[in-house]
């Protein structure tokens, strides 16, 4: 993996009450990642809009920030996806919405469509702030897959750049893998032994990945592994919420199959009710 996986970062912006905190989050993150920032607005350009954006960026105090503002008219989903491709964006930032009367967040229809179709990594921000809230606790999916190694490597890079001091790699194990009917002491013991065996296998696999992470990226980070049995996606989302994670890092789903039209993949459970900020690695 490149030392800098995110060279070009973009954020879709609207001239709403969340404009300043969204710009502040994007500017800070871009500088911490050592990247360039593109701010994408679907709509007409105007001197007032440009002045307001420049003012908010100036207020961030990120003098080293390299950025451009892109104005395009058209369908929001198509415009943002096209711009991501044209500008070779590595990471796209999107805002989530808060459900009224509940401390829960969800994706609007536009953000959900962009998240599903984007060809780059996506960071879903649940509660953007003008003043930075430090990221102290990260939860990372260690689910066995073709891109898991890259996801874990990227998570450590991000943790290193954000100054995170706690990172937990969660291995979700589907309960169907322990499909033993427990009706006496012998079957209970058999089920427990199988669970322990699966946990050890998962931990060995993850430890092998960890051995290849640069020591610089692991420095000053307390690393844990956690095996959980349950429904994929729902289980890790619930875990991230319970431990008050500041960031949940997930694999992007593989290309949709015919079955996914009827049975949602694990990421869909996360998108339904975001437990925290979510970084989806592609």
Tab-separated table of C-alpha atoms in Angstrom:
chain	number	residue	atom	x	y	z
A	1	UNK	CA	0.000	0.000	0.000
A	2	UNK	CA	1.177	3.522	-0.773
A	3	UNK	CA	2.376	5.601	2.178
A	4	UNK	CA	-0.394	8.044	1.300
A	5	UNK	CA	-3.546	6.162	0.269
A	6	UNK	CA	-5.580	9.379	0.131
A	7	UNK	CA	-3.871	11.885	-2.154
A	8	UNK	CA	-7.049	13.544	-3.420
A	9	UNK	CA	-10.002	14.141	-1.101
A	10	UNK	CA	-13.380	15.589	-2.082
A	11	UNK	CA	-16.512	16.676	-0.272
A	12	UNK	CA	-19.950	17.432	-1.635
A	13	UNK	CA	-21.173	20.723	-0.191
A	14	UNK	CA	-24.527	22.480	-0.030
A	15	UNK	CA	-25.162	26.005	1.209
A	16	UNK	CA	-26.962	24.868	4.334
A	17	UNK	CA	-26.386	25.367	8.092
A	18	UNK	CA	-23.843	22.516	8.025
A	19	UNK	CA	-21.637	24.177	5.397
A	20	UNK	CA	-19.056	25.586	7.812
A	21	UNK	CA	-18.627	22.423	9.928
A	22	UNK	CA	-18.432	20.286	6.792
A	23	UNK	CA	-15.739	22.504	5.314
A	24	UNK	CA	-13.877	22.549	8.634
A	25	UNK	CA	-13.895	18.741	8.855
A	26	UNK	CA	-12.778	18.368	5.238
A	27	UNK	CA	-9.983	20.931	5.536
A	28	UNK	CA	-8.575	19.407	8.731
A	29	UNK	CA	-8.730	15.852	7.456
A	30	UNK	CA	-7.145	16.784	4.128
A	31	UNK	CA	-4.190	18.412	5.856
A	32	UNK	CA	-3.763	15.530	8.295
A	33	UNK	CA	-3.735	13.075	5.385
A	34	UNK	CA	-1.298	15.221	3.377
A	35	UNK	CA	-3.762	15.463	0.499
A	36	UNK	CA	-5.466	17.980	-1.819
A	37	UNK	CA	-9.118	18.958	-1.395
A	38	UNK	CA	-11.880	19.388	-3.968
A	39	UNK	CA	-15.143	20.969	-2.815
A	40	UNK	CA	-17.994	19.971	-5.124
A	41	UNK	CA	-21.181	22.031	-5.277
A	42	UNK	CA	-24.024	20.974	-7.536
A	43	UNK	CA	-25.345	24.337	-8.679
A	44	UNK	CA	-24.382	27.632	-10.262
A	45	UNK	CA	-21.261	29.502	-9.228
A	46	UNK	CA	-21.489	32.988	-7.785
A	47	UNK	CA	-19.118	35.458	-6.189
A	48	UNK	CA	-21.039	35.270	-2.885
A	49	UNK	CA	-20.748	31.488	-2.731
A	50	UNK	CA	-17.021	31.560	-3.476
A	51	UNK	CA	-16.445	34.272	-0.885
A	52	UNK	CA	-18.313	32.320	1.785
A	53	UNK	CA	-16.334	29.137	1.079
A	54	UNK	CA	-13.043	31.029	1.164
A	55	UNK	CA	-14.049	32.661	4.468
A	56	UNK	CA	-14.873	29.337	6.116
A	57	UNK	CA	-11.634	27.787	4.882
A	58	UNK	CA	-9.725	30.784	6.168
A	59	UNK	CA	-11.349	30.330	9.568
A	60	UNK	CA	-10.025	26.754	9.755
A	61	UNK	CA	-6.475	27.937	10.221
A	62	UNK	CA	-5.156	25.352	7.739
A	63	UNK	CA	-2.754	27.632	5.870
A	64	UNK	CA	-1.086	24.718	4.069
A	65	UNK	CA	-4.372	23.511	2.577
A	66	UNK	CA	-4.409	23.048	-1.207
A	67	UNK	CA	-7.973	23.202	-2.527
A	68	UNK	CA	-10.241	23.893	-5.464
A	69	UNK	CA	-13.963	24.623	-5.659
A	70	UNK	CA	-15.948	22.905	-8.401
A	71	UNK	CA	-19.392	24.127	-9.498
A	72	UNK	CA	-21.461	21.909	-11.778
A	73	UNK	CA	-25.135	21.809	-12.601
A	74	UNK	CA	-27.077	18.600	-13.076
A	75	UNK	CA	-28.232	15.564	-11.167
A	76	UNK	CA	-26.414	15.559	-7.776
A	77	UNK	CA	-25.558	11.857	-7.850
A	78	UNK	CA	-24.274	11.913	-11.413
A	79	UNK	CA	-22.337	15.164	-10.972
A	80	UNK	CA	-20.518	13.993	-7.854
A	81	UNK	CA	-19.724	10.543	-9.238
A	82	UNK	CA	-18.447	12.047	-12.529
A	83	UNK	CA	-16.284	14.571	-10.682
A	84	UNK	CA	-14.829	11.851	-8.465
A	85	UNK	CA	-13.752	9.991	-11.593
A	86	UNK	CA	-12.463	13.076	-13.433
A	87	UNK	CA	-10.392	14.317	-10.457
A	88	UNK	CA	-9.061	10.873	-9.467
A	89	UNK	CA	-10.523	11.239	-5.998
A	90	UNK	CA	-9.314	8.674	-3.443
A	91	UNK	CA	-11.659	9.620	-0.597
A	92	UNK	CA	-15.115	11.206	-0.774
A	93	UNK	CA	-16.679	12.827	2.300
A	94	UNK	CA	-20.455	12.788	2.692
A	95	UNK	CA	-22.678	14.037	5.494
A	96	UNK	CA	-25.321	11.969	7.271
A	97	UNK	CA	-28.600	13.242	8.702
A	98	UNK	CA	-29.831	13.125	12.270
A	99	UNK	CA	-33.189	11.544	13.020
A	100	UNK	CA	-35.355	13.951	14.968
A	101	UNK	CA	-35.757	13.202	18.689
A	102	UNK	CA	-33.199	10.382	18.449
A	103	UNK	CA	-29.419	10.382	18.643
A	104	UNK	CA	-29.285	8.318	15.463
A	105	UNK	CA	-27.979	9.132	12.025
A	106	UNK	CA	-28.960	7.913	8.584
A	107	UNK	CA	-28.110	8.564	4.964
A	108	UNK	CA	-30.377	10.588	2.739
A	109	UNK	CA	-31.306	9.059	-0.592
A	110	UNK	CA	-28.677	11.021	-2.545
A	111	UNK	CA	-25.830	10.164	-0.176
A	112	UNK	CA	-26.921	6.532	-0.101
A	113	UNK	CA	-26.861	6.270	-3.908
A	114	UNK	CA	-23.435	7.932	-4.069
A	115	UNK	CA	-22.066	5.638	-1.362
A	116	UNK	CA	-23.222	2.542	-3.235
A	117	UNK	CA	-21.874	3.655	-6.609
A	118	UNK	CA	-18.670	5.545	-5.743
A	119	UNK	CA	-15.454	4.071	-7.151
A	120	UNK	CA	-13.377	5.519	-4.303
A	121	UNK	CA	-13.357	5.194	-0.520
A	122	UNK	CA	-16.146	7.064	1.283
A	123	UNK	CA	-16.198	8.697	4.717
A	124	UNK	CA	-19.672	9.231	6.169
A	125	UNK	CA	-19.646	12.036	8.743
A	126	UNK	CA	-22.447	11.911	11.276
A	127	UNK	CA	-21.802	15.056	13.281
A	128	UNK	CA	-19.467	17.585	11.598
A	129	UNK	CA	-17.875	20.159	13.876
A	130	UNK	CA	-16.165	23.483	13.408
A	131	UNK	CA	-13.857	22.657	16.313
A	132	UNK	CA	-12.164	19.292	16.051
A	133	UNK	CA	-13.256	16.370	18.194
A	134	UNK	CA	-10.295	14.020	18.462
A	135	UNK	CA	-10.605	10.457	17.190
A	136	UNK	CA	-9.531	8.227	20.070
A	137	UNK	CA	-11.263	4.904	19.456
A	138	UNK	CA	-11.485	3.083	16.109
A	139	UNK	CA	-13.238	-0.179	15.267
A	140	UNK	CA	-12.148	-1.982	12.106
A	141	UNK	CA	-13.795	-4.877	10.324
A	142	UNK	CA	-11.487	-7.870	10.127
A	143	UNK	CA	-14.009	-9.934	8.223
A	144	UNK	CA	-12.227	-12.399	5.959
A	145	UNK	CA	-12.229	-11.105	2.392
A	146	UNK	CA	-10.129	-10.257	-0.638
A	147	UNK	CA	-9.632	-6.626	0.418
A	148	UNK	CA	-9.443	-7.013	4.207
A	149	UNK	CA	-5.667	-6.661	4.326
A	150	UNK	CA	-5.859	-3.326	2.505
A	151	UNK	CA	-8.699	-2.157	4.763
A	152	UNK	CA	-6.723	-2.906	7.928
A	153	UNK	CA	-3.566	-1.320	6.523
A	154	UNK	CA	-5.493	1.828	5.594
A	155	UNK	CA	-7.154	1.919	9.012
A	156	UNK	CA	-3.758	1.980	10.702
A	157	UNK	CA	-2.553	4.752	8.395
A	158	UNK	CA	-5.633	6.815	9.282
A	159	UNK	CA	-5.278	6.038	12.999
A	160	UNK	CA	-1.645	7.128	12.880
A	161	UNK	CA	-2.449	10.409	11.137
A	162	UNK	CA	-5.423	11.177	13.419
A	163	UNK	CA	-3.539	10.392	16.620
A	164	UNK	CA	-5.899	7.585	17.578
A	165	UNK	CA	-4.785	5.551	20.606
A	166	UNK	CA	-7.208	2.585	20.532
A	167	UNK	CA	-7.909	0.301	17.580
A	168	UNK	CA	-9.998	-2.865	17.762
A	169	UNK	CA	-10.173	-5.312	14.865
A	170	UNK	CA	-13.492	-7.138	14.951
A	171	UNK	CA	-13.880	-10.541	13.317
A	172	UNK	CA	-17.553	-11.237	12.709
A	173	UNK	CA	-18.352	-14.947	12.732
A	174	UNK	CA	-21.774	-15.969	11.507
A	175	UNK	CA	-23.694	-18.121	13.976
A	176	UNK	CA	-24.439	-20.628	11.218
A	177	UNK	CA	-20.806	-21.741	11.475
A	178	UNK	CA	-21.607	-23.073	14.952
A	179	UNK	CA	-24.713	-24.944	13.873
A	180	UNK	CA	-24.760	-27.450	16.719
A	181	UNK	CA	-28.015	-28.138	18.500
A	182	UNK	CA	-27.381	-27.725	22.215
A	183	UNK	CA	-29.583	-29.996	24.272
A	184	UNK	CA	-27.186	-31.514	26.822
A	185	UNK	CA	-23.792	-30.965	28.457
A	186	UNK	CA	-21.941	-32.849	25.737
A	187	UNK	CA	-23.400	-30.815	22.862
A	188	UNK	CA	-22.813	-27.575	24.831
A	189	UNK	CA	-19.171	-28.492	25.303
A	190	UNK	CA	-18.885	-29.339	21.595
A	191	UNK	CA	-20.387	-25.976	20.614
A	192	UNK	CA	-18.062	-24.104	22.989
A	193	UNK	CA	-15.010	-25.919	21.639
A	194	UNK	CA	-16.016	-25.081	18.068
A	195	UNK	CA	-16.468	-21.421	18.978
A	196	UNK	CA	-13.030	-21.295	20.567
A	197	UNK	CA	-11.507	-22.980	17.524
A	198	UNK	CA	-13.090	-20.441	15.181
A	199	UNK	CA	-11.912	-17.578	17.384
A	200	UNK	CA	-8.334	-18.862	17.343
A	201	UNK	CA	-8.402	-19.258	13.563
A	202	UNK	CA	-9.656	-15.711	13.095
A	203	UNK	CA	-7.119	-14.275	15.522
A	204	UNK	CA	-4.261	-16.082	13.777
A	205	UNK	CA	-5.388	-14.686	10.409
A	206	UNK	CA	-5.607	-11.130	11.753
A	207	UNK	CA	-2.269	-11.358	13.575
A	208	UNK	CA	-0.676	-12.383	10.294
A	209	UNK	CA	-1.998	-9.191	8.695
A	210	UNK	CA	-0.842	-7.100	11.659
A	211	UNK	CA	2.699	-8.399	11.302
A	212	UNK	CA	2.959	-6.577	7.956
A	213	UNK	CA	1.722	-3.199	9.218
A	214	UNK	CA	4.562	-0.626	9.433
A	215	UNK	CA	5.692	-0.186	13.030
A	216	UNK	CA	5.395	3.588	12.623
A	217	UNK	CA	1.655	3.227	12.000
A	218	UNK	CA	1.192	1.036	15.091
A	219	UNK	CA	3.218	3.231	17.437
A	220	UNK	CA	1.331	4.445	20.550
A	221	UNK	CA	-1.841	2.581	19.492
A	222	UNK	CA	-3.372	0.007	21.792
A	223	UNK	CA	-4.429	-2.854	19.504
A	224	UNK	CA	-7.074	-5.417	20.332
A	225	UNK	CA	-8.848	-8.161	18.413
A	226	UNK	CA	-12.427	-9.160	19.148
A	227	UNK	CA	-14.357	-12.091	17.714
A	228	UNK	CA	-18.139	-11.721	17.790
A	229	UNK	CA	-20.849	-14.132	16.706
A	230	UNK	CA	-23.908	-12.710	15.017
A	231	UNK	CA	-25.380	-11.190	11.879
A	232	UNK	CA	-22.751	-9.618	9.661
A	233	UNK	CA	-22.893	-5.833	9.567
A	234	UNK	CA	-25.447	-5.543	12.337
A	235	UNK	CA	-23.097	-7.116	14.897
A	236	UNK	CA	-20.115	-4.846	14.229
A	237	UNK	CA	-22.340	-1.771	14.031
A	238	UNK	CA	-23.832	-2.620	17.405
A	239	UNK	CA	-20.363	-3.278	18.825
A	240	UNK	CA	-19.063	0.098	17.564
A	241	UNK	CA	-22.018	1.818	19.195
A	242	UNK	CA	-21.594	-0.001	22.524
A	243	UNK	CA	-17.861	0.847	22.833
A	244	UNK	CA	-18.485	4.472	21.732
A	245	UNK	CA	-16.173	4.232	18.720
A	246	UNK	CA	-15.301	7.498	17.013
A	247	UNK	CA	-14.796	5.792	13.655
A	248	UNK	CA	-15.883	2.477	12.152
A	249	UNK	CA	-13.821	1.226	9.202
A	250	UNK	CA	-15.454	-1.236	6.809
A	251	UNK	CA	-14.671	-3.107	3.603
A	252	UNK	CA	-16.621	-1.922	0.597
A	253	UNK	CA	-18.977	-4.697	-0.558
A	254	UNK	CA	-17.958	-6.728	-3.552
A	255	UNK	CA	-19.943	-6.357	-6.753
A	256	UNK	CA	-23.599	-7.054	-6.163
A	257	UNK	CA	-24.808	-10.515	-7.000
A	258	UNK	CA	-28.292	-11.572	-7.991
A	259	UNK	CA	-28.987	-12.603	-4.394
A	260	UNK	CA	-28.117	-9.136	-3.070
A	261	UNK	CA	-31.232	-7.814	-4.762
A	262	UNK	CA	-33.178	-9.737	-2.145
A	263	UNK	CA	-30.734	-10.147	0.762
A	264	UNK	CA	-28.762	-7.005	1.752
A	265	UNK	CA	-25.001	-7.275	2.228
A	266	UNK	CA	-23.439	-6.451	5.585
A	267	UNK	CA	-22.795	-2.775	4.781
A	268	UNK	CA	-26.513	-2.118	4.280
A	269	UNK	CA	-27.109	-2.750	7.985
A	270	UNK	CA	-24.563	-0.024	8.776
A	271	UNK	CA	-26.100	2.449	6.325
A	272	UNK	CA	-29.582	2.023	7.781
A	273	UNK	CA	-28.592	3.483	11.144
A	274	UNK	CA	-25.053	4.779	11.336
A	275	UNK	CA	-23.529	4.024	14.754
A	276	UNK	CA	-20.756	6.604	14.291
A	277	UNK	CA	-18.630	8.039	11.480
A	278	UNK	CA	-18.015	5.273	8.940
A	279	UNK	CA	-15.060	4.926	6.593
A	280	UNK	CA	-15.702	2.530	3.678
A	281	UNK	CA	-12.492	1.403	1.996
A	282	UNK	CA	-12.395	0.670	-1.736
